[in-house]
Amino acid sequence: PRMLSTSRPGAAPKGGFCFENSRRNAVLEGNLAEKGFSAPKARKTGTTIAGLVFKDGVILGADTRATDDMVVADKNCMKIHYIAPNIYCCGAGVAADAEVTTQMMSSNVELHSLNTGRPPMVAMVTRQLKQMLFRYQGHIGSSLIIGGVDVTGPQLYSVYPHGSYDKLPFLTMGSGAASAISVFEDRYKPNMELQEAKTLVRDAIAAGIFCDLGSGSNVDLCVIMEAGVQHLRGYDQPAQKTPLEGNYKYKPGTTAVLSETVRPLTVDVVEESVQHVDMQ
Amino acid sequence: PPHWSPGTTIMAVEFDGGVVMGADSRTTTGAYIANRVTDKLTPIHERIFCCRSGSAADTQAIADSVTYQLGFHSIELDEPPQVQTAANLFKEMCYRYREELMAGIIVAGWDKRRGGQVYTVPVGGMMTRQPVSVGGSGSTYIYGYVDSNYRTGMSREECLQFTAKALSLAMERDGSSGGVVRLAVISEQGVDRQVILGNQLPRFSAA
């Protein structure tokens, strides 16, 4: 059984994004603005994501904080998304956009792989992504770092919301990009060993966590090599909560009770009906 | 979004037997350099390249589309395409979608009919052939240098020097052009690409 859109029962789902609610949202926003309120903003991840190419493959790193303006909405969200067994993708920008875009890519890549009978290539994922994002002219706010190892070797691409891409040996994106890139610019060398590379990516993300307000919590790493993938969720927790200094509990009786009133609520049965449900 | 116009210098020069193309390597998002080693010289066909300035997303998408169209056309023709054809394809797209696009492109290459050719397709979608063409916002600083130093009949080496110097001057003055200088020479023999790193660039002032 498939879920069909209720507006046109019987019509097959067309696939891709659905903009049915855009008009409703515009009207709602107008109504809210009249009363002096503002509509809720799309949640941006306020992120630090990074990737680098080392001797045997690619390492992707990300922080795990998702923010809603100035409030942390998720302390441990996953920003490294699966695309294919040998290709992973970090997402920054609007959380929902990054999530859905990468899921779509994952499906497309699997279909393409089945059609061609070949394992997927990183350049192919990049091309599909940038063509889709360009088509939406930047309205899909996802900035992505795609990394993977395929028959042509380890590769790293960045894709921006408007659809441009760059192929580089090391990359950072998100609000913490400036902090993280400084670590890479200082210490990156081509053909690093695995442990050195992992430490470098961890340090770059940590720089973002400490120096950028929109990034925080843990460091997630994803090591992709020809031999396989290690998805290291919670590889490091650089900014742990310190124990509370004082005791904030109060003994019962600290606040004096001046008076007490009990009002029982009586509930009457107004209507009773029985519906017969067919159970298969 | 990654934007090249307030941070690009591109150039192409015709010589007898081919063309020399050059570009800086900076892509910026606002004041942050997203890519300091960008390759703005994009192959469209075996002996036809384009230099891109303006919006990175727009120019990459246009170049991909033209590459596809030209490749298809070349297979149908069963011979290498003309540079003029490539320039025309760019012009068609840049003019038709001029309201939506931000792209300034220089198309250059070699074909056996007309030899080395440079065509410029600036923002707005006009297309014209020029022996020397400069583009991007860094170009404004070197019009004087280019106009006074260009001579017809320069050799391949002289054109390379001329392009490298012009780009260095622009990168020196245009605070947001920078990085390395990428050069490409296209001739009957094929394409020869070079990179001049920052410390090897020609220097002009004592400071």
CSV table of N, CA and C in Angstrom, one decimal, chain A residues 17 42-45 81 92-103 140-142:
chain,number,residue,atom,x,y,z
A,17,PHE,N,10.3,17.0,-4.4
A,17,PHE,CA,9.8,17.8,-3.3
A,17,PHE,C,8.3,18.2,-3.6
A,42,ALA,N,13.3,28.1,9.6
A,42,ALA,CA,13.8,26.8,9.3
A,42,ALA,C,15.0,26.5,10.1
A,43,ARG,N,15.1,25.3,10.7
A,43,ARG,CA,16.2,25.1,11.6
A,43,ARG,C,17.5,24.9,10.8
A,44,LYS,N,18.5,25.7,11.1
A,44,LYS,CA,19.8,25.6,10.5
A,44,LYS,C,20.7,24.8,11.4
A,45,THR,N,21.6,24.0,10.9
A,45,THR,CA,22.4,23.2,11.8
A,45,THR,C,23.5,24.0,12.4
A,81,HIS,N,25.9,11.5,6.6
A,81,HIS,CA,24.9,10.7,6.1
A,81,HIS,C,25.4,9.7,5.1
A,92,ALA,N,25.5,20.6,6.0
A,92,ALA,CA,25.4,21.8,6.7
A,92,ALA,C,24.3,22.7,6.1
A,93,GLY,N,23.9,23.7,6.8
A,93,GLY,CA,22.8,24.5,6.3
A,93,GLY,C,21.5,24.2,6.9
A,94,VAL,N,20.4,24.2,6.2
A,94,VAL,CA,19.1,23.9,6.7
A,94,VAL,C,19.0,22.4,7.0
A,95,ALA,N,18.8,22.0,8.2
A,95,ALA,CA,18.9,20.6,8.6
A,95,ALA,C,18.0,19.7,7.8
A,96,ALA,N,16.7,20.1,7.6
A,96,ALA,CA,15.8,19.2,6.8
A,96,ALA,C,16.2,19.1,5.4
A,97,ASP,N,16.7,20.2,4.8
A,97,ASP,CA,17.1,20.1,3.4
A,97,ASP,C,18.3,19.2,3.2
A,98,ALA,N,19.3,19.3,4.1
A,98,ALA,CA,20.4,18.4,4.0
A,98,ALA,C,20.0,16.9,4.2
A,99,GLU,N,19.2,16.7,5.1
A,99,GLU,CA,18.7,15.3,5.4
A,99,GLU,C,18.0,14.7,4.2
A,100,VAL,N,17.0,15.4,3.7
A,100,VAL,CA,16.2,14.9,2.6
A,100,VAL,C,17.0,14.8,1.3
A,101,THR,N,17.8,15.8,1.1
A,101,THR,CA,18.6,15.7,-0.2
A,101,THR,C,19.5,14.5,-0.2
A,102,THR,N,20.2,14.2,1.0
A,102,THR,CA,21.1,13.1,1.0
A,102,THR,C,20.3,11.8,0.9
A,103,GLN,N,19.1,11.7,1.5
A,103,GLN,CA,18.3,10.5,1.3
A,103,GLN,C,18.0,10.3,-0.1
A,140,ILE,N,16.9,25.3,-1.9
A,140,ILE,CA,17.2,24.2,-1.0
A,140,ILE,C,18.5,24.5,-0.3
A,141,GLY,N,18.5,24.8,1.0
A,141,GLY,CA,19.6,25.4,1.7
A,141,GLY,C,20.6,24.3,2.2
A,142,SER,N,21.1,23.4,1.4
A,142,SER,CA,22.0,22.5,1.9
A,142,SER,C,23.4,22.6,1.3
